[in-house]
């Protein structure tokens, strides 16, 4: 029996078309998957299958169903914001490699007809998309004032300015290849993405490009993204991408460790940002500075929960990383350890930095809520208070007015001159004196009676805002 009880895999999406991110807010443009990208993700899925679902592998998960997917044992999350469409496609392609078509995926109907799923038994694995409008765990840096302030601090730091000055010759040389795009260190990600995308997909562009420009652009993009998505402090705002996904990491390990929970394999398909933050938070970069940068397409970071060797009765966490489609998993150690870390220690050392709810995310973003929600909620609170005061004044005024009217009527009643005989109002006419307009029964066919009373419903404007916890 192998030692692996279960695993959480964080996977980056595969290749795509050009993708622009605003250097200040990280708001992004539309992008699409490519055939190369889904092939890369499919290859990663095949690799993960051979690693965790092959009985000959030392990391085989023994009690897991591997031929036909059991959706109680396998869960999949995919980021919906930013590159969401590409990430979803990558998740689908990865799952095709992880659980390939199987003729056993069939059903026998009541009339004894056997129906095999399309494409030779294709397996449809549910994917839970994580939309940042409801769940910030996979894209917490958007609409976060504190993170934008962090970006501003990075750009104004002496180290960044020094690097920008040193990068001057490169940005001068690359200007003719980016067609009007800003050639600054602040825009390093977009420069690299444009160059690398053209180098991969455009034969004419690739032939024109100077040989060293792609590598240099990648180096400055690595520096840029590593500075943005990291922090000197584990719980700093620069590590926000790692702090929000960390809750999913810790929760999945606890679920796998619990014998009553069937979960054994959790896949989180996302973009590159959480990788950088987690490498810093777990102190993996101290021993492996080469990790300080953008992971390649279809990279994978695995957290394996392993049974301790006898007589050890504790479970341990082993961290593995595979940078792109080439090569195998490499093992890395957290917090300066030289071997696997006990699961209890791993959770203890990092759990206080995890962001597990929208409320905690809002607090980390230094505003209580995002800008729109702050203004909306504060205005709602002020409006509610003012309305309550006005309502109280109005009711008090109505009370005083009603007292005055009753008093005036009573006074008028007492001073009224009464006649000796009974008073007769001229409105009290005899029934025969009323004109006969007929009754409803006299209305002819096709004539619709008209209502003489109209009711005007109040218009109620309902403005709500929902915040849900992270999964």
mmCIF file of C-alpha atoms in Angstrom, residues 274-464:
data_model
loop_
_atom_site.group_PDB
_atom_site.id
_atom_site.type_symbol
_atom_site.label_atom_id
_atom_site.label_comp_id
_atom_site.label_asym_id
_atom_site.label_seq_id
_atom_site.Cartn_x
_atom_site.Cartn_y
_atom_site.Cartn_z
ATOM 1 C CA UNK A 274 -1.375 32.159 -6.553
ATOM 2 C CA UNK A 275 1.739 30.126 -7.387
ATOM 3 C CA UNK A 276 4.009 33.125 -6.815
ATOM 4 C CA UNK A 277 2.380 34.077 -3.508
ATOM 5 C CA UNK A 278 2.369 30.517 -2.143
ATOM 6 C CA UNK A 279 6.054 30.018 -3.005
ATOM 7 C CA UNK A 280 6.819 33.068 -0.864
ATOM 8 C CA UNK A 281 4.408 32.279 1.974
ATOM 9 C CA UNK A 282 5.729 28.723 2.372
ATOM 10 C CA UNK A 283 9.322 30.007 2.212
ATOM 11 C CA UNK A 284 10.109 27.755 -0.732
ATOM 12 C CA UNK A 285 11.875 30.586 -2.557
ATOM 13 C CA UNK A 286 14.508 30.920 0.169
ATOM 14 C CA UNK A 287 16.018 27.590 -0.870
ATOM 15 C CA UNK A 288 14.882 27.790 -4.510
ATOM 16 C CA UNK A 289 15.172 31.377 -5.848
ATOM 17 C CA UNK A 290 14.392 30.099 -9.352
ATOM 18 C CA UNK A 291 10.738 29.823 -8.302
ATOM 19 C CA UNK A 292 10.463 33.630 -8.085
ATOM 20 C CA UNK A 293 8.645 34.203 -11.339
ATOM 21 C CA UNK A 294 5.768 33.226 -13.604
ATOM 22 C CA UNK A 295 5.143 29.470 -13.841
ATOM 23 C CA UNK A 296 4.865 28.086 -17.359
ATOM 24 C CA UNK A 297 1.604 27.086 -18.994
ATOM 25 C CA UNK A 298 0.089 23.863 -17.590
ATOM 26 C CA UNK A 299 2.241 23.957 -14.457
ATOM 27 C CA UNK A 300 1.055 22.064 -11.390
ATOM 28 C CA UNK A 301 1.591 22.500 -7.647
ATOM 29 C CA UNK A 302 0.582 19.442 -5.607
ATOM 30 C CA UNK A 303 -0.047 19.118 -1.873
ATOM 31 C CA UNK A 304 -0.014 15.420 -1.022
ATOM 32 C CA UNK A 305 -1.308 14.160 2.299
ATOM 33 C CA UNK A 306 0.795 11.142 3.243
ATOM 34 C CA UNK A 307 0.653 8.555 5.972
ATOM 35 C CA UNK A 308 3.652 8.785 8.288
ATOM 36 C CA UNK A 309 6.153 5.875 8.388
ATOM 37 C CA UNK A 310 5.791 3.405 11.307
ATOM 38 C CA UNK A 311 5.658 3.915 14.216
ATOM 39 C CA UNK A 312 4.620 7.480 13.324
ATOM 40 C CA UNK A 313 0.864 7.976 13.594
ATOM 41 C CA UNK A 314 0.783 11.488 12.164
ATOM 42 C CA UNK A 315 0.026 12.500 8.593
ATOM 43 C CA UNK A 316 2.521 14.546 6.607
ATOM 44 C CA UNK A 317 2.342 17.060 3.741
ATOM 45 C CA UNK A 318 4.632 16.721 0.734
ATOM 46 C CA UNK A 319 4.787 19.619 -1.740
ATOM 47 C CA UNK A 320 5.606 18.976 -5.408
ATOM 48 C CA UNK A 321 5.893 21.352 -8.344
ATOM 49 C CA UNK A 322 6.020 20.710 -12.075
ATOM 50 C CA UNK A 323 6.909 23.757 -14.197
ATOM 51 C CA UNK A 324 5.091 23.261 -17.493
ATOM 52 C CA UNK A 325 4.647 20.131 -19.586
ATOM 53 C CA UNK A 326 8.269 18.986 -19.531
ATOM 54 C CA UNK A 327 9.878 16.882 -16.856
ATOM 55 C CA UNK A 328 8.483 15.322 -13.704
ATOM 56 C CA UNK A 329 7.340 16.555 -10.325
ATOM 57 C CA UNK A 330 10.089 17.936 -8.102
ATOM 58 C CA UNK A 331 9.722 17.869 -4.319
ATOM 59 C CA UNK A 332 10.077 21.104 -2.351
ATOM 60 C CA UNK A 333 10.030 21.689 1.389
ATOM 61 C CA UNK A 334 8.180 24.347 3.366
ATOM 62 C CA UNK A 335 9.500 26.553 6.160
ATOM 63 C CA UNK A 336 13.087 25.373 5.897
ATOM 64 C CA UNK A 337 12.307 21.697 6.502
ATOM 65 C CA UNK A 338 14.540 19.124 4.866
ATOM 66 C CA UNK A 339 11.752 16.568 4.490
ATOM 67 C CA UNK A 340 7.963 16.297 4.562
ATOM 68 C CA UNK A 341 6.282 18.493 7.153
ATOM 69 C CA UNK A 342 3.736 17.175 9.658
ATOM 70 C CA UNK A 343 0.232 18.172 8.603
ATOM 71 C CA UNK A 344 -0.515 19.570 12.061
ATOM 72 C CA UNK A 345 2.562 21.829 11.942
ATOM 73 C CA UNK A 346 1.850 22.882 8.364
ATOM 74 C CA UNK A 347 -1.691 23.951 9.274
ATOM 75 C CA UNK A 348 -0.605 25.596 12.531
ATOM 76 C CA UNK A 349 2.091 27.729 10.898
ATOM 77 C CA UNK A 350 -0.026 29.063 8.064
ATOM 78 C CA UNK A 351 -3.726 28.939 8.978
ATOM 79 C CA UNK A 352 -3.821 32.373 10.648
ATOM 80 C CA UNK A 353 -2.908 34.003 7.328
ATOM 81 C CA UNK A 354 -5.669 32.329 5.328
ATOM 82 C CA UNK A 355 -8.582 34.476 4.162
ATOM 83 C CA UNK A 356 -11.691 32.346 4.350
ATOM 84 C CA UNK A 357 -14.613 34.719 3.731
ATOM 85 C CA UNK A 358 -15.694 37.794 1.811
ATOM 86 C CA UNK A 359 -15.694 39.743 5.074
ATOM 87 C CA UNK A 360 -12.050 38.873 5.750
ATOM 88 C CA UNK A 361 -11.159 39.740 2.169
ATOM 89 C CA UNK A 362 -12.841 43.129 2.526
ATOM 90 C CA UNK A 363 -10.956 43.788 5.772
ATOM 91 C CA UNK A 364 -7.649 42.860 4.118
ATOM 92 C CA UNK A 365 -8.429 45.341 1.356
ATOM 93 C CA UNK A 366 -8.421 48.126 3.973
ATOM 94 C CA UNK A 367 -11.919 49.351 3.351
ATOM 95 C CA UNK A 368 -14.380 47.138 5.176
ATOM 96 C CA UNK A 369 -15.891 46.609 1.731
ATOM 97 C CA UNK A 370 -14.944 47.540 -1.811
ATOM 98 C CA UNK A 371 -15.392 51.178 -2.823
ATOM 99 C CA UNK A 372 -18.850 50.819 -4.355
ATOM 100 C CA UNK A 373 -20.109 48.823 -1.394
ATOM 101 C CA UNK A 374 -18.580 51.226 1.120
ATOM 102 C CA UNK A 375 -20.329 54.219 -0.420
ATOM 103 C CA UNK A 376 -23.545 52.288 -0.901
ATOM 104 C CA UNK A 377 -23.655 50.935 2.648
ATOM 105 C CA UNK A 378 -22.636 54.225 4.280
ATOM 106 C CA UNK A 379 -25.224 56.106 2.243
ATOM 107 C CA UNK A 380 -27.824 53.487 3.114
ATOM 108 C CA UNK A 381 -27.023 53.850 6.808
ATOM 109 C CA UNK A 382 -27.197 57.659 6.651
ATOM 110 C CA UNK A 383 -30.368 57.549 4.569
ATOM 111 C CA UNK A 384 -31.994 55.123 7.007
ATOM 112 C CA UNK A 385 -31.177 57.378 9.965
ATOM 113 C CA UNK A 386 -32.437 60.524 8.244
ATOM 114 C CA UNK A 387 -35.585 58.720 7.116
ATOM 115 C CA UNK A 388 -36.287 57.524 10.653
ATOM 116 C CA UNK A 389 -35.915 61.056 12.031
ATOM 117 C CA UNK A 390 -38.130 62.550 9.330
ATOM 118 C CA UNK A 391 -40.713 59.823 9.856
ATOM 119 C CA UNK A 392 -40.793 60.529 13.607
ATOM 120 C CA UNK A 393 -41.184 64.279 13.007
ATOM 121 C CA UNK A 394 -43.933 63.620 10.442
ATOM 122 C CA UNK A 395 -45.871 61.318 12.793
ATOM 123 C CA UNK A 396 -45.523 63.767 15.648
ATOM 124 C CA UNK A 397 -46.783 66.557 13.393
ATOM 125 C CA UNK A 398 -49.730 64.446 12.270
ATOM 126 C CA UNK A 399 -50.552 63.696 15.905
ATOM 127 C CA UNK A 400 -50.572 67.405 16.813
ATOM 128 C CA UNK A 401 -52.610 68.245 13.709
ATOM 129 C CA UNK A 402 -55.218 65.567 14.501
ATOM 130 C CA UNK A 403 -55.557 66.944 18.037
ATOM 131 C CA UNK A 404 -56.041 70.438 16.667
ATOM 132 C CA UNK A 405 -58.679 69.294 14.142
ATOM 133 C CA UNK A 406 -60.633 67.360 16.781
ATOM 134 C CA UNK A 407 -60.528 70.349 19.075
ATOM 135 C CA UNK A 408 -61.734 72.671 16.323
ATOM 136 C CA UNK A 409 -64.596 70.341 15.373
ATOM 137 C CA UNK A 410 -65.714 70.009 18.974
ATOM 138 C CA UNK A 411 -65.698 73.778 19.365
ATOM 139 C CA UNK A 412 -67.686 74.241 16.135
ATOM 140 C CA UNK A 413 -70.211 71.615 17.256
ATOM 141 C CA UNK A 414 -70.825 73.434 20.490
ATOM 142 C CA UNK A 415 -71.328 76.810 18.818
ATOM 143 C CA UNK A 416 -73.630 75.576 15.990
ATOM 144 C CA UNK A 417 -77.142 77.173 15.889
ATOM 145 C CA UNK A 418 -79.765 74.398 15.786
ATOM 146 C CA UNK A 419 -83.279 74.869 14.296
ATOM 147 C CA UNK A 420 -86.430 73.902 16.117
ATOM 148 C CA UNK A 421 -87.364 71.239 13.566
ATOM 149 C CA UNK A 422 -85.250 68.380 12.272
ATOM 150 C CA UNK A 423 -82.476 69.458 9.992
ATOM 151 C CA UNK A 424 -82.726 68.163 6.432
ATOM 152 C CA UNK A 425 -79.776 68.157 4.106
ATOM 153 C CA UNK A 426 -80.384 68.966 0.474
ATOM 154 C CA UNK A 427 -78.238 65.959 -0.357
ATOM 155 C CA UNK A 428 -80.885 63.637 1.009
ATOM 156 C CA UNK A 429 -82.873 63.328 -2.175
ATOM 157 C CA UNK A 430 -85.535 60.794 -2.765
ATOM 158 C CA UNK A 431 -84.492 57.735 -4.735
ATOM 159 C CA UNK A 432 -86.803 58.769 -7.573
ATOM 160 C CA UNK A 433 -84.914 62.060 -7.910
ATOM 161 C CA UNK A 434 -81.676 60.279 -8.939
ATOM 162 C CA UNK A 435 -81.144 59.824 -12.700
ATOM 163 C CA UNK A 436 -81.424 56.200 -13.815
ATOM 164 C CA UNK A 437 -78.131 55.187 -15.382
ATOM 165 C CA UNK A 438 -79.019 51.516 -15.386
ATOM 166 C CA UNK A 439 -77.258 48.655 -13.621
ATOM 167 C CA UNK A 440 -74.473 46.322 -14.592
ATOM 168 C CA UNK A 441 -77.082 43.979 -15.970
ATOM 169 C CA UNK A 442 -78.180 46.661 -18.442
ATOM 170 C CA UNK A 443 -74.737 46.953 -20.014
ATOM 171 C CA UNK A 444 -74.768 45.540 -23.496
ATOM 172 C CA UNK A 445 -72.373 42.899 -24.806
ATOM 173 C CA UNK A 446 -68.934 44.104 -25.781
ATOM 174 C CA UNK A 447 -69.134 47.132 -23.446
ATOM 175 C CA UNK A 448 -66.593 47.068 -20.639
ATOM 176 C CA UNK A 449 -67.574 48.780 -17.411
ATOM 177 C CA UNK A 450 -65.105 51.441 -16.285
ATOM 178 C CA UNK A 451 -63.606 51.373 -12.796
ATOM 179 C CA UNK A 452 -63.939 54.705 -11.073
ATOM 180 C CA UNK A 453 -61.250 54.098 -8.493
ATOM 181 C CA UNK A 454 -57.556 53.717 -9.282
ATOM 182 C CA UNK A 455 -54.972 52.377 -6.932
ATOM 183 C CA UNK A 456 -51.402 53.501 -7.383
ATOM 184 C CA UNK A 457 -48.954 50.993 -5.873
ATOM 185 C CA UNK A 458 -45.845 52.365 -4.258
ATOM 186 C CA UNK A 459 -42.611 51.785 -6.206
ATOM 187 C CA UNK A 460 -40.144 50.005 -3.998
ATOM 188 C CA UNK A 461 -36.498 50.032 -5.023
ATOM 189 C CA UNK A 462 -34.723 47.028 -3.565
ATOM 190 C CA UNK A 463 -30.940 47.406 -3.397
ATOM 191 C CA UNK A 464 -29.172 44.423 -1.955
#
